Structure formats: C-alpha cells, structure tokens
Amino acid sequence: YFFLDGSLKLNRFLTDTLYNDNVEARFGTSTDLKIYHDGTNSAINNLTGDLYIMNASDDKDIFFQSDNGSGGLETYLSLDGSDRVVRPGRSFVFPDNISANFGAGYDLNIKHDGGNSYISQGGTGDLYIQQNVNDKDLVFQADDGSGGTATYLTLDGSTTNAYFSNPGNVGIGTTSPAAKLEVDGNIQATGTRSISASFDANHYMRLESNSSGGLLKGTDGGVITVLVRTYGDSYFNGGNFGIG
C-alpha cells in the first residue's frame, strides 16, 4: 500500500488515501494549509502568507470547472498558458453597485447601481469610444418610445459622415424641439463670422452675414441674403449657395 523510498527520500503511496469527514490534511510546520471535507462542503484553507495555484508545465492551462446545470461539467474560466490570456467560459455577472475597474489607479469604472448604469472615467487622460474596423460605423441606439430600439446617431466609417437617423427632432439648448433642428440661442461660425436671423412684417426670416466676407457670400464676393418664409416659398436673392 505504501513504502519508504530511500533513494528519493519520499513516502510512496500506491493506493488512494481517505480522510473521513472533518479530518484535515495539514501542511506546514504550524499546519498553515488545511484541506478537508466537513460532510457537506470542501475547503482549501490557507492560514499564513499567499495562496498560489500554479501550473508550471510549458504552454498548458489552468481550468476552473463546475456543474453545468445538466449533470455535467463546464469550464467557467481558464488561464491560457500558451496565449497568456484569461478566457471566460461563461458571462461575468456584477451585482448592483459592484464595479468593474480598469487601470492601476481604478481610472475607468463600469457599474450598475440598481437604477442606472455608468461608464465613468475618474483617473487620468481622455475617454475614447472607438470603432477601428475598416468602413464600419459607430451606432448609438436607445428606446424608440414603442417598446423597440431605434438608432439615434450614426458615425459612418465608410463615408466619414455623422448623422442623426431617428425620425424625431434634434434640439440644441432645448429639450423639446418642435422641428428637425431647433436651436435656442445664437448660431455663430468660427471667429466673427455669424448668421443673424430676423422676421419682417411679411413673416419672412432674413439671414444675413455680418460683412462682405462673412459666412454667406455670393460668387462675386457680395453678400447673399437668404429669405425664408415661415410658410410658403423660400428663395435666395441671387448667386450660388454652398455648404461644405
């Protein structure tokens, strides 16, 4: 069943060893490490220092397995020794108010507090949201008000355009826009080039640049006045009008 190996200075067991319930296998001069089964649960209990679980075999892995809910075993987490990565086998679940932190100083924080979800950059540097696949888009979606999901903003990687896709309205300075684009406040271009708007007695809105070299100008360098009526037709007073 066992013998004492004088050449290797080892005790060799040739059959299994059995420890009854609540009988511990102890290791270390001060019984620092204990392994036991209490009749219901099993435990590996380390009382001094750190606890290492190691696989020193080249390019081999460590697998953490448990019941798969159907009477079998499943790998929930593995440490890949050849690719040097941690491979989850199942989803991670973070309970409410438990954060996933990234960075040595916990710079990036992702959590759900039971009511809302947060992606928070609290450390150093900027926060980037990137799409690095060629010609692919970055799409922002939210509830469409009818139990579905709608795309509200798309950054188009193939055309380099950005556009609002939702059939609703866009507001700047207002939370209740009544038109496709409503701005509450002044609109001003770079520097001193600005667009001013005013209504006349005939319900026309007059858009004018602030100088002959302003934002709106004709092909001859003159100022273009854009007349936009609040109902009916709109027109330019001559020349060409370009955006971009």
CSV table of C-alpha atoms in Angstrom, one decimal:
chain,number,residue,atom,x,y,z
A,1,TYR,CA,0.0,0.0,0.0
A,2,PHE,CA,2.9,2.3,0.6
A,3,PHE,CA,6.7,2.2,1.1
A,4,LEU,CA,9.6,4.4,2.1
A,5,ASP,CA,11.7,5.3,-0.9
A,6,GLY,CA,15.3,5.6,0.5
A,7,SER,CA,16.8,6.8,-2.8
A,8,LEU,CA,14.5,9.8,-3.3
A,9,LYS,CA,13.7,10.3,0.4
A,10,LEU,CA,9.9,10.0,-0.3
A,11,ASN,CA,7.0,8.2,1.2
A,12,ARG,CA,5.3,6.5,-1.8
A,13,PHE,CA,1.6,5.7,-1.6
A,14,LEU,CA,0.4,3.1,-4.1
A,15,THR,CA,-3.3,3.3,-3.3
A,16,ASP,CA,-5.7,6.2,-2.5
A,17,THR,CA,-5.7,7.9,0.9
A,18,LEU,CA,-9.0,8.5,2.6
A,19,TYR,CA,-9.7,11.3,5.1
A,20,ASN,CA,-13.0,11.0,6.9
A,21,ASP,CA,-15.4,14.0,7.3
A,22,ASN,CA,-13.8,16.8,9.4
A,23,VAL,CA,-10.4,15.1,9.3
A,24,GLU,CA,-7.9,17.5,7.9
A,25,ALA,CA,-4.8,17.0,5.7
A,26,ARG,CA,-2.4,19.6,7.2
A,27,PHE,CA,0.8,21.0,5.6
A,28,GLY,CA,3.5,23.2,7.1
A,29,THR,CA,5.2,23.1,10.5
A,30,SER,CA,2.4,25.2,12.0
A,31,THR,CA,-0.3,23.5,10.0
A,32,ASP,CA,-0.6,26.6,7.8
A,33,LEU,CA,-2.5,24.9,5.0
A,34,LYS,CA,-5.5,22.7,5.6
A,35,ILE,CA,-7.6,20.6,3.2
A,36,TYR,CA,-10.8,18.9,4.4
A,37,HIS,CA,-14.4,18.0,3.9
A,38,ASP,CA,-16.9,18.7,6.6
A,39,GLY,CA,-19.6,16.3,5.5
A,40,THR,CA,-21.2,19.0,3.3
A,41,ASN,CA,-18.6,21.2,1.8
A,42,SER,CA,-14.9,21.0,0.9
A,43,ALA,CA,-12.3,23.6,1.7
A,44,ILE,CA,-8.7,24.6,1.0
A,45,ASN,CA,-7.8,26.9,3.9
A,46,ASN,CA,-4.5,28.8,3.9
A,47,LEU,CA,-3.7,30.5,7.2
A,48,THR,CA,-0.3,32.1,6.5
A,49,GLY,CA,1.0,34.0,3.5
A,50,ASP,CA,-0.4,34.0,0.0
A,51,LEU,CA,-2.0,31.0,-1.7
A,52,TYR,CA,-0.7,30.0,-5.1
A,53,ILE,CA,-2.4,27.8,-7.6
A,54,MET,CA,0.2,27.1,-10.2
A,55,ASN,CA,0.7,25.2,-13.5
A,56,ALA,CA,4.4,25.1,-14.4
A,57,SER,CA,4.0,22.9,-17.5
A,58,ASP,CA,5.0,24.9,-20.6
A,59,ASP,CA,2.1,26.2,-22.7
A,60,LYS,CA,-0.5,24.4,-20.6
A,61,ASP,CA,-3.6,25.9,-19.0
A,62,ILE,CA,-5.5,26.0,-15.7
A,63,PHE,CA,-9.2,25.3,-15.9
A,64,PHE,CA,-11.9,26.2,-13.4
A,65,GLN,CA,-14.9,23.9,-13.8
A,66,SER,CA,-18.2,23.4,-12.2
A,67,ASP,CA,-21.6,21.8,-12.7
A,68,ASN,CA,-23.3,22.9,-16.0
A,69,GLY,CA,-26.8,22.6,-14.6
A,70,SER,CA,-27.5,19.4,-16.5
A,71,GLY,CA,-25.5,16.9,-14.6
A,72,GLY,CA,-22.2,17.5,-16.4
A,73,LEU,CA,-19.1,19.8,-16.1
A,74,GLU,CA,-18.4,23.0,-17.8
A,75,THR,CA,-15.3,25.3,-17.9
A,76,TYR,CA,-16.2,28.7,-16.5
A,77,LEU,CA,-12.8,30.2,-16.6
A,78,SER,CA,-9.4,29.2,-18.0
A,79,LEU,CA,-5.9,30.6,-17.8
A,80,ASP,CA,-4.3,30.1,-21.2
A,81,GLY,CA,-0.6,29.4,-20.7
A,82,SER,CA,0.2,29.5,-24.5
A,83,ASP,CA,-1.5,32.7,-25.4
A,84,ARG,CA,-1.1,34.3,-21.9
A,85,VAL,CA,-4.7,35.4,-21.7
A,86,VAL,CA,-7.6,34.8,-19.3
A,87,ARG,CA,-10.5,33.1,-21.2
A,88,PRO,CA,-14.0,33.4,-19.6
A,89,GLY,CA,-16.2,30.4,-20.5
A,90,ARG,CA,-19.4,32.0,-19.3
A,91,SER,CA,-20.7,35.5,-18.7
A,92,PHE,CA,-19.5,37.6,-15.7
A,93,VAL,CA,-22.2,39.0,-13.5
A,94,PHE,CA,-21.5,42.1,-11.4
A,95,PRO,CA,-24.3,42.7,-8.8
A,96,ASP,CA,-25.7,46.2,-8.2
A,97,ASN,CA,-23.1,48.7,-7.0
A,98,ILE,CA,-20.2,46.3,-7.7
A,99,SER,CA,-17.8,47.9,-10.2
A,100,ALA,CA,-15.6,46.6,-12.9
A,101,ASN,CA,-12.4,48.7,-12.6
A,102,PHE,CA,-9.7,49.2,-15.1
A,103,GLY,CA,-6.2,50.8,-14.7
A,104,ALA,CA,-3.7,50.7,-11.9
A,105,GLY,CA,-5.5,53.7,-10.3
A,106,TYR,CA,-9.0,52.4,-11.0
A,107,ASP,CA,-9.2,55.0,-13.7
A,108,LEU,CA,-12.2,53.6,-15.6
A,109,ASN,CA,-15.2,52.4,-13.8
A,110,ILE,CA,-18.3,50.5,-15.1
A,111,LYS,CA,-21.2,49.7,-12.8
A,112,HIS,CA,-25.0,49.5,-12.4
A,113,ASP,CA,-26.4,51.0,-9.1
A,114,GLY,CA,-29.7,49.2,-9.3
A,115,GLY,CA,-31.4,52.1,-11.2
A,116,ASN,CA,-28.9,53.4,-13.7
A,117,SER,CA,-25.7,52.3,-15.5
A,118,TYR,CA,-22.5,54.2,-15.6
A,119,ILE,CA,-19.2,54.3,-17.6
A,120,SER,CA,-17.1,56.7,-15.6
A,121,GLN,CA,-13.6,57.9,-16.3
A,122,GLY,CA,-12.3,59.1,-13.0
A,123,GLY,CA,-8.5,58.9,-13.4
A,124,THR,CA,-6.1,60.5,-15.8
A,125,GLY,CA,-6.4,61.1,-19.6
A,126,ASP,CA,-9.3,61.3,-22.0
A,127,LEU,CA,-12.1,58.8,-22.6
A,128,TYR,CA,-12.2,57.3,-26.1
A,129,ILE,CA,-15.1,55.4,-27.7
A,130,GLN,CA,-13.6,53.8,-30.9
A,131,GLN,CA,-14.6,51.8,-33.8
A,132,ASN,CA,-11.4,50.5,-35.6
A,133,VAL,CA,-12.9,48.2,-38.1
A,134,ASN,CA,-12.5,49.5,-41.7
A,135,ASP,CA,-15.6,51.1,-43.2
A,136,LYS,CA,-17.8,50.2,-40.2
A,137,ASP,CA,-19.9,52.5,-38.1
A,138,LEU,CA,-20.4,53.6,-34.5
A,139,VAL,CA,-24.1,53.4,-33.8
A,140,PHE,CA,-25.9,55.0,-30.8
A,141,GLN,CA,-29.3,53.4,-30.0
A,142,ALA,CA,-32.0,53.9,-27.4
A,143,ASP,CA,-35.7,53.1,-26.8
A,144,ASP,CA,-38.0,54.2,-29.6
A,145,GLY,CA,-40.9,55.0,-27.4
A,146,SER,CA,-42.8,52.0,-28.5
A,147,GLY,CA,-41.1,49.1,-26.9
A,148,GLY,CA,-38.4,48.8,-29.5
A,149,THR,CA,-34.9,50.2,-30.2
A,150,ALA,CA,-34.1,52.9,-32.7
A,151,THR,CA,-30.8,54.3,-34.0
A,152,TYR,CA,-30.4,58.0,-33.0
A,153,LEU,CA,-26.9,58.8,-34.1
A,154,THR,CA,-24.5,57.1,-36.5
A,155,LEU,CA,-20.8,57.9,-37.2
A,156,ASP,CA,-20.4,56.4,-40.6
A,157,GLY,CA,-17.0,54.9,-41.1
A,158,SER,CA,-17.3,54.4,-44.8
A,159,THR,CA,-18.4,57.9,-45.7
A,160,THR,CA,-16.9,59.8,-42.7
A,161,ASN,CA,-20.3,61.4,-42.2
A,162,ALA,CA,-22.2,61.8,-38.9
A,163,TYR,CA,-26.0,61.9,-39.0
A,164,PHE,CA,-29.0,61.6,-36.8
A,165,SER,CA,-31.1,58.7,-38.0
A,166,ASN,CA,-34.1,58.8,-35.7
A,167,PRO,CA,-37.3,60.4,-37.2
A,168,GLY,CA,-37.6,62.7,-34.1
A,169,ASN,CA,-36.2,66.2,-33.8
A,170,VAL,CA,-32.8,67.5,-32.6
A,171,GLY,CA,-32.6,70.3,-30.1
A,172,ILE,CA,-29.7,72.5,-29.1
A,173,GLY,CA,-30.4,74.4,-25.9
A,174,THR,CA,-33.9,72.9,-25.7
A,175,THR,CA,-35.2,69.6,-24.6
A,176,SER,CA,-38.5,69.9,-26.6
A,177,PRO,CA,-37.5,70.7,-30.2
A,178,ALA,CA,-40.5,71.4,-32.5
A,179,ALA,CA,-38.7,71.0,-35.8
A,180,LYS,CA,-36.0,68.7,-37.3
A,181,LEU,CA,-33.4,71.1,-35.8
A,182,GLU,CA,-34.2,73.7,-33.2
A,183,VAL,CA,-31.6,76.0,-31.6
A,184,ASP,CA,-32.4,78.1,-28.6
A,185,GLY,CA,-29.8,80.8,-28.7
A,186,ASN,CA,-27.4,82.4,-31.2
A,187,ILE,CA,-25.7,80.5,-34.0
A,188,GLN,CA,-22.2,81.7,-34.7
A,189,ALA,CA,-19.5,80.5,-37.1
A,190,THR,CA,-15.7,80.5,-36.3
A,191,GLY,CA,-14.4,83.8,-35.3
A,192,THR,CA,-16.5,86.9,-36.1
A,193,ARG,CA,-18.5,85.3,-39.0
A,194,SER,CA,-22.0,84.9,-37.8
A,195,ILE,CA,-25.5,84.4,-39.1
A,196,SER,CA,-28.2,86.7,-37.8
A,197,ALA,CA,-31.9,86.0,-38.1
A,198,SER,CA,-34.9,88.4,-38.0
A,199,PHE,CA,-38.6,88.3,-39.0
A,200,ASP,CA,-40.2,91.0,-41.1
A,201,ALA,CA,-43.9,92.0,-41.4
A,202,ASN,CA,-44.4,89.5,-44.2
A,203,HIS,CA,-43.4,86.6,-42.0
A,204,TYR,CA,-40.0,86.2,-43.7
A,205,MET,CA,-36.9,85.3,-41.7
A,206,ARG,CA,-33.9,87.2,-43.1
A,207,LEU,CA,-30.5,85.5,-42.8
A,208,GLU,CA,-27.6,87.8,-43.4
A,209,SER,CA,-23.8,87.7,-43.0
A,210,ASN,CA,-22.2,90.3,-40.9
A,211,SER,CA,-19.8,91.6,-43.6
A,212,SER,CA,-19.0,91.2,-47.3
A,213,GLY,CA,-16.5,88.5,-46.2
A,214,GLY,CA,-19.0,86.8,-43.9
A,215,LEU,CA,-20.4,83.3,-43.8
A,216,LEU,CA,-22.9,84.0,-46.6
A,217,LYS,CA,-21.5,85.4,-49.8
A,218,GLY,CA,-22.1,85.3,-53.5
A,219,THR,CA,-19.8,84.2,-56.2
A,220,ASP,CA,-18.8,87.8,-56.9
A,221,GLY,CA,-17.9,88.3,-53.2
A,222,GLY,CA,-21.1,90.1,-52.3
A,223,VAL,CA,-23.4,89.3,-49.5
A,224,ILE,CA,-26.2,86.8,-50.1
A,225,THR,CA,-29.4,87.4,-48.2
A,226,VAL,CA,-31.4,84.3,-47.7
A,227,LEU,CA,-35.1,84.9,-47.2
A,228,VAL,CA,-37.0,82.0,-45.5
A,229,ARG,CA,-40.7,82.5,-45.1
A,230,THR,CA,-42.4,80.9,-42.1
A,231,TYR,CA,-45.0,79.5,-44.5
A,232,GLY,CA,-44.9,79.3,-48.3
A,233,ASP,CA,-41.8,79.6,-50.6
A,234,SER,CA,-38.3,80.5,-49.7
A,235,TYR,CA,-35.7,81.8,-52.0
A,236,PHE,CA,-32.2,83.3,-52.4
A,237,ASN,CA,-31.7,86.8,-53.8
A,238,GLY,CA,-29.2,85.6,-56.4
A,239,GLY,CA,-25.8,83.8,-56.8
A,240,ASN,CA,-24.9,80.4,-55.5
A,241,PHE,CA,-25.1,79.0,-52.0
A,242,GLY,CA,-22.7,76.2,-50.9
A,243,ILE,CA,-22.4,74.2,-47.7
A,244,GLY,CA,-19.1,72.3,-47.3
